[in-house]
Amino acid sequence: METNGNKNENFIAETKSKKSSFTGKLGFVLAASGSAVGLGNLWRFPYLTAQYGGGAFILCYVLLAVFFGIALLMLEIGIGRKTGKSVIGAFPLLNKKFKWFGYFSVCIPLLIVPYYCVIGGWVLKYAWSFIVASEGLVGAGSTPAMTEGFFNSFITNPYAPLIFFLIFALVTVLIVSFGVKDGIEKMSKILMPMLAVLAVVLMVYVLCQDGSIKGLEFIFVPKVEDFSFNTLLGALGQLFYSMSIGMCIMITYGSYMKKEVSVKSSATQIAVFDSAFAFVATMIIIPAVFAFGAGEEALKTDGPALMFIQLTNVFNAIPGGGRFIGVLFFVLVFFAAVTSSVSLVEAIVAVLCEDNKMKRRTACLIVFGVIILLGSLSSLGFGVFSGFQIAGKGILDCFDFLANNILIPIGAIITCVFAGWCINKEIIPKEIGIDKNKWLNRYFNVIVKFVAPICIFIILITGLFITL
Ligand code: PHE
């Protein structure tokens, strides 16, 4: 192992191509946070918090994020920065036997991005509907039954969701085609701070409403009866999804990171930023449901529709400025979703363009083709193809299940086994900058070698067991 490691060191130094990179720490942290902060934070985290009973879920999430979310983020970024390669190149550079794993990893974003664009399209539709004040959705005259009907008739319509999905996918692919510095970094530098400001303004607005305090209680006071193995599993799955770990996205981003930027502090900042966003989103959506009268029951029953249906009701209940706030909110969610979908596409394009094998534009076109094909199936799965189901799941759900409940946990386990057992164990801690700190180094090793792979294995098995 030792000599293999040294040989690899030289090889890596020689082969590191002069690829474009993020200009500095801020650029990297913002772009990676842009990947992490997305529909997972604004749409998925609040409804999972609602479903799993509030405080208990939040507590599990925070503990898991602190104990191994940050370590896994550091690991992936460290592998990327060390090798300077996308997933296909990074693994064999450190251990030749792992070439296949790069190909495995890249299948995950390829499965996620098409349906991510479908949901991104829904968000776009809502942003648009608020801008043009669509009848039956926006305005004091729209009853909760009407807004629910609006949501259902939109997602089952054969054309409308397809059109919005295509626009969302096109925006994503165009941004990636401009390249790392000109596309992703520029966009993140503008959008991420804007997003943070918009979210905080909305949160303050909602928290100033009567009744919102009950929502805060729901979020922050854990109830003993809500702690269960399921809550822990839900929090763990959400952690991977939200921090974009387990599918090697952060390896690609790490490969664009300059040597002088600290992996350790960047990873910590990304984790804090990502969690903060999820909490702010939750502190908008959950207290709003209490303050505007939808009640605790709606939190439990609405599930994934929570953001779309309940918030629309909330915006409609606001006298005067509801439409304006609705536009702000859905535009914010749209920005967050685009920066995430961009990172998914970038991970695939980086593989296709590795060592100048393919032009960036050509790679983008190919990915766009795959997105159209698989995304159209997901979108039509709610209408024309609604009869097509596997184990009671529609097409979009099947892709989501395959990616999040099966492939991501497998990817995360293999990444840990790879770094913990199959390469020189000093390479990654050195790259991350924790090799001189005895305790931090030990902690990192224990998490990567034992704690993370074992816990993730439990999620995988239990997840499959519960659902199938
Ligand atoms: N982390 C993103 C979110 O919270 C989703 C995502 C997953 C993005 C995987 C990239 C890779 O929405």
Coordinates of C-alpha atoms and ligand atoms in Angstrom, one line a residue:
M1 CA 0.0 0.0 0.0
E2 CA 2.7 2.4 1.1
T3 CA 4.8 2.2 -2.1
N4 CA 1.6 2.2 -4.2
G5 CA 0.7 5.5 -2.5
N6 CA 4.1 7.1 -3.2
K7 CA 4.0 6.0 -6.9
N8 CA 0.6 7.4 -7.1
E9 CA 1.7 10.7 -5.6
N10 CA 4.1 11.3 -8.5
F11 CA 1.7 10.1 -11.1
I12 CA -1.0 12.4 -9.8
A13 CA 1.4 15.4 -9.8
E14 CA 2.4 14.6 -13.4
T15 CA -1.1 14.0 -14.7
K16 CA -2.9 16.9 -13.1
S17 CA -3.9 18.8 -16.2
K18 CA -4.2 22.5 -16.4
K19 CA -8.0 22.5 -16.1
S20 CA -10.1 25.5 -15.2
S21 CA -10.7 26.0 -11.6
F22 CA -12.7 28.1 -9.1
T23 CA -10.9 31.4 -8.5
G24 CA -10.7 31.2 -4.7
K25 CA -12.2 29.9 -1.6
L26 CA -15.3 32.0 -1.8
G27 CA -16.0 30.9 -5.4
F28 CA -15.6 27.2 -4.3
V29 CA -17.7 27.4 -1.2
L30 CA -20.5 29.3 -3.0
A31 CA -20.5 26.9 -5.9
A32 CA -20.4 23.8 -3.8
S33 CA -23.1 25.3 -1.5
G34 CA -25.1 26.1 -4.6
S35 CA -25.0 22.3 -5.4
A36 CA -25.9 21.4 -1.8
V37 CA -28.7 23.9 -1.3
G38 CA -31.6 23.0 -3.5
L39 CA -35.0 21.3 -3.5
G40 CA -33.6 19.1 -0.8
N41 CA -33.4 22.0 1.6
L42 CA -36.4 24.1 0.6
W43 CA -38.9 21.4 -0.4
R44 CA -37.8 18.0 1.1
F45 CA -36.4 19.0 4.5
P46 CA -39.5 20.9 5.7
Y47 CA -41.9 18.1 4.7
L48 CA -39.7 15.4 6.2
T49 CA -39.5 17.5 9.4
A50 CA -43.3 17.8 9.4
Q51 CA -43.7 14.1 8.8
Y52 CA -41.3 12.9 11.4
G53 CA -42.7 15.1 14.1
G54 CA -40.5 18.1 14.1
G55 CA -37.9 18.5 16.9
A56 CA -36.9 14.8 17.0
F57 CA -36.0 14.8 13.3
I58 CA -34.1 18.1 13.6
L59 CA -32.1 16.8 16.5
C60 CA -31.1 13.6 14.7
Y61 CA -30.2 15.6 11.6
V62 CA -27.9 17.9 13.5
L63 CA -26.2 15.1 15.3
L64 CA -25.6 13.1 12.1
A65 CA -24.4 16.2 10.2
V66 CA -21.9 17.1 12.9
F67 CA -20.7 13.5 13.5
F68 CA -20.3 12.4 9.9
G69 CA -21.8 14.7 7.4
I70 CA -18.8 17.0 7.5
A71 CA -16.3 14.1 7.5
L72 CA -17.8 12.6 4.3
L73 CA -17.9 16.0 2.7
M74 CA -14.2 16.5 3.5
L75 CA -13.5 13.0 2.1
E76 CA -15.1 13.6 -1.2
I77 CA -13.7 17.1 -1.7
G78 CA -10.2 15.7 -0.6
I79 CA -10.3 12.9 -3.2
G80 CA -11.3 15.4 -6.0
R81 CA -8.6 18.0 -5.1
K82 CA -5.9 15.4 -4.6
T83 CA -6.4 13.8 -8.1
G84 CA -7.7 16.8 -10.0
K85 CA -9.9 14.4 -11.9
S86 CA -13.6 13.7 -12.3
V87 CA -14.9 10.5 -10.8
I88 CA -13.8 8.3 -13.7
G89 CA -10.2 9.4 -13.4
A90 CA -10.0 10.0 -9.7
F91 CA -10.5 6.5 -8.3
P92 CA -8.1 4.6 -10.6
L93 CA -5.4 7.2 -10.0
L94 CA -5.4 6.3 -6.3
N95 CA -6.1 2.6 -6.8
K96 CA -6.2 1.0 -10.2
K97 CA -8.8 -1.6 -9.1
F98 CA -11.5 1.0 -8.6
K99 CA -11.9 2.2 -12.2
W100 CA -15.3 0.6 -12.5
F101 CA -16.5 2.6 -9.5
G102 CA -16.2 5.9 -11.4
Y103 CA -18.6 4.6 -14.0
F104 CA -20.9 3.4 -11.3
S105 CA -20.9 6.8 -9.6
V106 CA -21.7 8.8 -12.7
C107 CA -24.8 6.8 -13.3
I108 CA -26.3 8.3 -10.1
P109 CA -26.4 12.0 -11.3
L110 CA -27.5 10.7 -14.7
L111 CA -30.6 9.1 -13.0
I112 CA -31.3 12.1 -10.7
V113 CA -30.9 15.0 -13.0
P114 CA -33.9 14.2 -15.3
Y115 CA -36.5 14.0 -12.6
Y116 CA -34.8 16.9 -10.7
C117 CA -35.5 19.0 -13.8
V118 CA -39.1 17.8 -13.7
I119 CA -39.6 19.1 -10.2
G120 CA -37.6 22.2 -11.1
G121 CA -40.2 22.7 -13.9
W122 CA -43.0 22.6 -11.3
V123 CA -41.3 25.3 -9.4
L124 CA -40.9 27.3 -12.6
K125 CA -44.6 26.9 -13.3
Y126 CA -45.4 28.2 -9.8
A127 CA -43.1 31.1 -10.1
W128 CA -44.7 32.0 -13.5
S129 CA -48.2 31.5 -12.2
F130 CA -47.6 33.9 -9.4
I131 CA -46.0 36.4 -11.8
V132 CA -49.1 36.4 -14.1
A133 CA -51.5 35.8 -11.1
S134 CA -53.1 32.6 -12.6
E135 CA -56.7 32.2 -11.8
G136 CA -57.6 29.5 -9.3
L137 CA -54.2 29.7 -7.8
V138 CA -53.3 33.3 -6.9
G139 CA -55.5 35.8 -5.1
A140 CA -57.8 36.0 -2.1
G141 CA -60.6 34.3 -4.1
S142 CA -58.7 31.0 -4.5
T143 CA -59.8 28.6 -1.9
P144 CA -57.6 25.8 -0.6
A145 CA -59.6 23.3 -2.6
M146 CA -59.0 25.3 -5.7
T147 CA -55.2 25.5 -5.1
E148 CA -55.0 21.8 -4.5
G149 CA -57.0 21.2 -7.7
F150 CA -54.6 23.5 -9.6
F151 CA -51.6 21.5 -8.4
N152 CA -53.2 18.2 -9.4
S153 CA -54.5 19.2 -12.7
F154 CA -51.1 20.8 -13.6
I155 CA -49.0 17.7 -12.8
T156 CA -51.4 15.4 -14.6
N157 CA -51.6 17.6 -17.8
P158 CA -49.8 16.0 -20.7
Y159 CA -48.1 19.1 -22.1
A160 CA -47.7 21.9 -19.5
P161 CA -45.3 20.1 -17.1
L162 CA -43.3 19.0 -20.1
I163 CA -42.8 22.5 -21.4
F164 CA -41.7 23.8 -18.0
F165 CA -39.4 20.8 -17.5
L166 CA -37.8 21.5 -20.9
I167 CA -37.2 25.1 -20.1
F168 CA -35.6 24.2 -16.7
A169 CA -33.4 21.5 -18.3
L170 CA -32.3 24.0 -21.1
V171 CA -31.3 26.7 -18.6
T172 CA -29.3 24.1 -16.6
V173 CA -27.4 22.7 -19.6
L174 CA -26.7 26.2 -21.0
I175 CA -25.1 27.3 -17.8
V176 CA -22.9 24.2 -17.7
S177 CA -21.9 24.7 -21.3
F178 CA -20.3 28.0 -20.4
G179 CA -17.8 26.2 -18.2
V180 CA -16.7 26.2 -14.6
K181 CA -15.4 29.8 -14.2
D182 CA -17.8 31.6 -16.6
G183 CA -20.9 29.6 -15.9
I184 CA -21.2 28.0 -12.5
E185 CA -19.0 30.3 -10.4
K186 CA -20.4 33.5 -11.8
M187 CA -23.9 32.3 -11.3
S188 CA -23.2 31.1 -7.7
K189 CA -21.5 34.3 -6.7
I190 CA -24.6 36.3 -7.6
L191 CA -27.4 33.8 -6.8
M192 CA -26.3 32.4 -3.4
P193 CA -26.2 35.6 -1.5
M194 CA -29.4 36.8 -3.1
L195 CA -31.0 33.5 -2.1
A196 CA -29.9 33.9 1.5
V197 CA -31.2 37.4 1.8
L198 CA -34.6 36.4 0.2
A199 CA -35.0 33.5 2.5
V200 CA -34.2 35.4 5.7
V201 CA -36.6 38.2 4.7
L202 CA -39.4 35.7 4.1
M203 CA -38.6 34.0 7.4
V204 CA -38.7 37.2 9.4
Y205 CA -42.0 38.0 7.7
V206 CA -43.6 34.7 8.6
L207 CA -42.3 34.7 12.1
C208 CA -43.9 38.1 12.8
Q209 CA -47.3 36.6 12.1
D210 CA -49.6 35.6 15.0
G211 CA -49.5 31.9 15.7
S212 CA -46.1 31.3 14.2
I213 CA -44.6 30.6 17.6
K214 CA -46.5 27.2 17.6
G215 CA -44.6 26.3 14.5
L216 CA -41.3 27.1 16.1
E217 CA -42.3 25.0 19.1
F218 CA -43.1 22.1 16.7
I219 CA -39.7 22.5 15.0
F220 CA -37.5 23.0 18.1
V221 CA -39.0 21.1 21.0
P222 CA -38.4 17.4 20.4
K223 CA -41.0 15.0 21.7
V224 CA -39.8 11.7 23.2
E225 CA -42.4 9.7 21.3
D226 CA -41.1 10.9 18.0
F227 CA -37.7 9.3 18.4
S228 CA -37.6 6.1 16.4
F229 CA -35.2 4.2 14.2
N230 CA -37.2 5.5 11.3
T231 CA -36.7 9.1 12.2
L232 CA -32.9 8.4 12.4
L233 CA -33.0 6.8 9.0
G234 CA -35.0 9.6 7.5
A235 CA -32.5 12.1 8.8
L236 CA -29.6 10.1 7.5
G237 CA -31.0 9.8 4.0
Q238 CA -31.8 13.5 3.9
L239 CA -28.3 14.3 5.0
F240 CA -26.8 12.6 1.9
Y241 CA -29.3 14.1 -0.4
S242 CA -29.0 17.5 1.0
M243 CA -25.2 17.7 1.1
S244 CA -24.9 16.1 -2.3
I245 CA -22.7 13.3 -0.9
G246 CA -22.6 9.7 -1.9
M247 CA -22.6 10.3 -5.6
C248 CA -19.2 11.9 -6.0
I249 CA -20.5 15.3 -7.0
M250 CA -18.1 16.8 -4.5
I251 CA -15.2 14.9 -6.0
T252 CA -15.8 16.8 -9.3
Y253 CA -16.1 20.1 -7.5
G254 CA -13.0 19.3 -5.4
S255 CA -11.1 18.7 -8.6
Y256 CA -11.6 22.4 -9.5
M257 CA -10.4 23.6 -6.1
K258 CA -7.1 25.4 -5.8
K259 CA -4.4 23.9 -3.6
E260 CA -4.1 26.9 -1.3
V261 CA -7.8 26.7 -0.3
S262 CA -8.5 24.7 2.9
V263 CA -10.6 21.6 2.4
K264 CA -11.4 21.3 6.1
S265 CA -12.8 24.8 6.6
S266 CA -14.6 24.8 3.2
A267 CA -16.3 21.5 4.0
T268 CA -17.4 22.8 7.4
Q269 CA -18.7 26.0 5.9
I270 CA -20.6 24.2 3.2
A271 CA -22.2 21.9 5.8
V272 CA -23.2 24.9 8.0
F273 CA -24.5 26.8 5.1
D274 CA -26.5 23.9 3.8
S275 CA -28.1 23.1 7.2
A276 CA -28.8 26.8 7.9
F277 CA -30.7 27.0 4.6
A278 CA -32.7 23.9 5.5
F279 CA -33.6 25.4 8.9
V280 CA -34.5 28.8 7.5
A281 CA -36.8 27.1 4.9
T282 CA -38.4 25.0 7.6
M283 CA -38.9 28.2 9.7
I284 CA -40.7 29.7 6.8
I285 CA -42.9 26.8 5.8
I286 CA -43.9 25.2 9.2
P287 CA -44.7 28.3 11.2
A288 CA -46.6 29.7 8.1
V289 CA -48.8 26.6 8.1
F290 CA -49.7 27.4 11.8
A291 CA -50.0 31.1 11.4
F292 CA -52.3 30.9 8.4
G293 CA -54.6 28.3 9.8
A294 CA -53.8 25.2 7.8
G295 CA -53.0 23.4 11.1
E296 CA -50.8 20.6 12.3
E297 CA -52.8 17.9 10.5
A298 CA -51.9 19.4 7.1
L299 CA -48.2 19.1 8.0
K300 CA -48.5 15.3 8.4
T301 CA -50.8 14.6 5.5
D302 CA -49.5 16.8 2.7
G303 CA -46.1 15.2 2.2
P304 CA -44.2 16.3 -0.9
A305 CA -47.1 18.6 -1.9
L306 CA -46.6 20.7 1.3
M307 CA -44.5 23.5 -0.2
F308 CA -46.7 23.8 -3.4
I309 CA -50.1 23.6 -1.9
Q310 CA -49.9 25.0 1.6
L311 CA -47.6 27.9 0.9
T312 CA -49.9 29.0 -2.0
N313 CA -52.8 29.0 0.5
V314 CA -50.6 31.0 2.9
F315 CA -49.6 33.6 0.2
N316 CA -53.3 33.9 -0.7
A317 CA -54.2 34.7 2.9
I318 CA -51.8 37.6 3.1
P319 CA -53.7 40.8 2.5
G320 CA -52.3 42.9 -0.4
G321 CA -48.8 41.6 -0.9
G322 CA -49.3 37.9 -1.0
R323 CA -48.7 37.6 -4.7
F324 CA -45.5 39.5 -4.5
I325 CA -44.2 37.3 -1.7
G326 CA -45.2 34.2 -3.6
V327 CA -43.2 35.4 -6.6
L328 CA -40.2 36.0 -4.4
F329 CA -40.5 32.6 -2.8
F330 CA -40.8 30.6 -5.9
V331 CA -38.1 32.5 -7.7
L332 CA -35.9 31.7 -4.7
V333 CA -36.7 28.0 -4.9
F334 CA -36.0 28.1 -8.7
F335 CA -32.5 29.6 -8.2
A336 CA -31.7 27.0 -5.6
A337 CA -32.9 24.2 -7.8
V338 CA -30.9 25.5 -10.8
T339 CA -27.6 25.7 -8.9
S340 CA -28.1 22.1 -7.8
S341 CA -29.1 20.7 -11.2
V342 CA -26.1 22.5 -12.7
S343 CA -23.8 20.5 -10.3
L344 CA -25.5 17.2 -11.3
V345 CA -24.9 18.0 -15.0
E346 CA -21.4 19.2 -14.4
A347 CA -20.4 15.9 -12.8
I348 CA -21.5 14.1 -15.9
V349 CA -20.0 16.6 -18.4
A350 CA -16.7 16.5 -16.5
V351 CA -16.5 12.8 -17.1
L352 CA -17.2 13.1 -20.8
C353 CA -14.7 15.9 -21.3
E354 CA -11.9 14.4 -19.2
D355 CA -8.5 14.8 -20.9
N356 CA -10.2 16.6 -23.8
K357 CA -11.9 13.5 -25.0
M358 CA -15.0 15.4 -26.0
K359 CA -15.9 19.1 -26.5
R360 CA -17.9 20.6 -23.6
R361 CA -20.7 21.6 -25.9
T362 CA -21.0 18.1 -27.4
A363 CA -21.0 16.6 -23.9
C364 CA -23.7 19.1 -22.9
L365 CA -25.8 18.1 -25.9
I366 CA -25.6 14.4 -25.1
V367 CA -26.6 15.0 -21.4
F368 CA -29.5 17.2 -22.6
G369 CA -30.7 14.3 -24.8
V370 CA -30.6 11.9 -21.8
I371 CA -32.5 14.4 -19.7
I372 CA -35.2 14.9 -22.3
L373 CA -35.7 11.1 -22.6
L374 CA -35.8 10.1 -19.0
G375 CA -37.3 13.4 -17.7
S376 CA -40.2 13.2 -20.2
L377 CA -41.0 9.7 -18.9
S378 CA -41.0 11.0 -15.3
S379 CA -43.1 13.9 -16.1
L380 CA -45.7 11.9 -18.1
G381 CA -45.8 9.4 -15.3
F382 CA -48.3 11.6 -13.5
G383 CA -50.6 11.8 -16.5
V384 CA -50.5 9.7 -19.7
F385 CA -48.3 7.0 -18.1
S386 CA -49.9 7.0 -14.7
G387 CA -50.8 3.3 -15.2
F388 CA -47.2 2.4 -15.3
Q389 CA -46.1 1.5 -11.7
I390 CA -43.5 -0.6 -10.0
A391 CA -44.2 -1.7 -6.4
G392 CA -46.8 1.0 -6.2
K393 CA -44.5 3.8 -7.4
G394 CA -44.9 6.0 -10.4
I395 CA -42.0 6.6 -12.8
L396 CA -40.5 9.6 -11.1
D397 CA -40.7 7.9 -7.7
C398 CA -38.9 4.9 -9.2
F399 CA -36.0 7.0 -10.3
D400 CA -35.9 8.7 -7.0
F401 CA -36.0 5.4 -5.1
L402 CA -33.3 3.8 -7.2
A403 CA -31.0 6.7 -6.9
N404 CA -31.5 7.8 -3.2
N405 CA -32.4 4.5 -1.5
I406 CA -30.2 2.1 -3.4
L407 CA -27.4 3.7 -5.4
I408 CA -26.3 6.6 -3.2
P409 CA -26.0 4.5 -0.1
I410 CA -24.0 1.9 -2.1
G411 CA -21.8 4.7 -3.5
A412 CA -21.2 6.2 -0.1
I413 CA -20.2 2.8 1.4
I414 CA -17.8 2.1 -1.4
T415 CA -16.2 5.6 -1.2
C416 CA -15.6 5.0 2.5
V417 CA -14.2 1.5 2.0
F418 CA -12.0 2.9 -0.8
A419 CA -10.6 5.7 1.3
G420 CA -10.5 3.8 4.6
W421 CA -9.1 0.5 3.5
C422 CA -7.9 0.5 -0.1
I423 CA -5.5 3.4 -0.4
N424 CA -2.6 4.8 1.6
K425 CA -4.4 6.0 4.6
E426 CA -2.3 9.2 4.9
I427 CA -3.1 10.6 1.4
I428 CA -6.6 12.0 2.1
P429 CA -6.0 13.4 5.7
K430 CA -2.9 15.2 4.3
E431 CA -4.9 16.7 1.4
I432 CA -7.6 17.8 3.8
G433 CA -5.0 19.3 6.2
I434 CA -5.8 17.3 9.3
D435 CA -2.8 14.9 9.3
K436 CA -0.9 17.0 11.9
N437 CA -3.9 17.0 14.3
K438 CA -3.8 13.6 16.1
W439 CA -7.4 13.7 17.4
L440 CA -9.0 15.0 14.3
N441 CA -7.1 12.5 12.2
R442 CA -8.2 9.6 14.4
Y443 CA -11.8 10.8 14.4
F444 CA -11.8 11.1 10.6
N445 CA -10.3 7.6 10.3
V446 CA -12.8 6.0 12.6
I447 CA -15.7 7.7 10.8
V448 CA -14.5 6.7 7.3
K449 CA -13.4 3.2 8.2
F450 CA -16.2 2.1 10.5
V451 CA -19.0 4.4 11.6
A452 CA -20.1 5.7 8.2
P453 CA -20.0 2.5 6.2
I454 CA -21.8 0.5 8.9
C455 CA -24.5 3.2 9.4
I456 CA -25.1 3.6 5.7
F457 CA -25.3 -0.2 5.3
I458 CA -28.1 -0.2 7.9
I459 CA -30.0 2.6 6.0
L460 CA -29.7 0.7 2.8
I461 CA -30.9 -2.6 4.2
T462 CA -33.7 -1.1 6.3
G463 CA -34.7 1.3 3.5
L464 CA -35.1 -1.7 1.1
F465 CA -36.8 -3.8 3.8
I466 CA -39.4 -1.1 4.7
T467 CA -40.2 -0.1 1.1
L468 CA -40.2 -3.3 -0.9
Ligands
PHE1 N1 -28.3 18.6 -2.6 C1 -29.3 19.0 -3.6 C2 -30.5 19.5 -2.8 O1 -30.5 19.7 -1.6 C3 -29.7 17.9 -4.5 C4 -28.6 17.3 -5.1 C5 -28.3 16.0 -4.9 C6 -27.8 18.1 -5.9 C7 -27.2 15.5 -5.5 C8 -26.7 17.5 -6.5 C9 -26.4 16.2 -6.2 O2 -31.5 19.8 -3.5

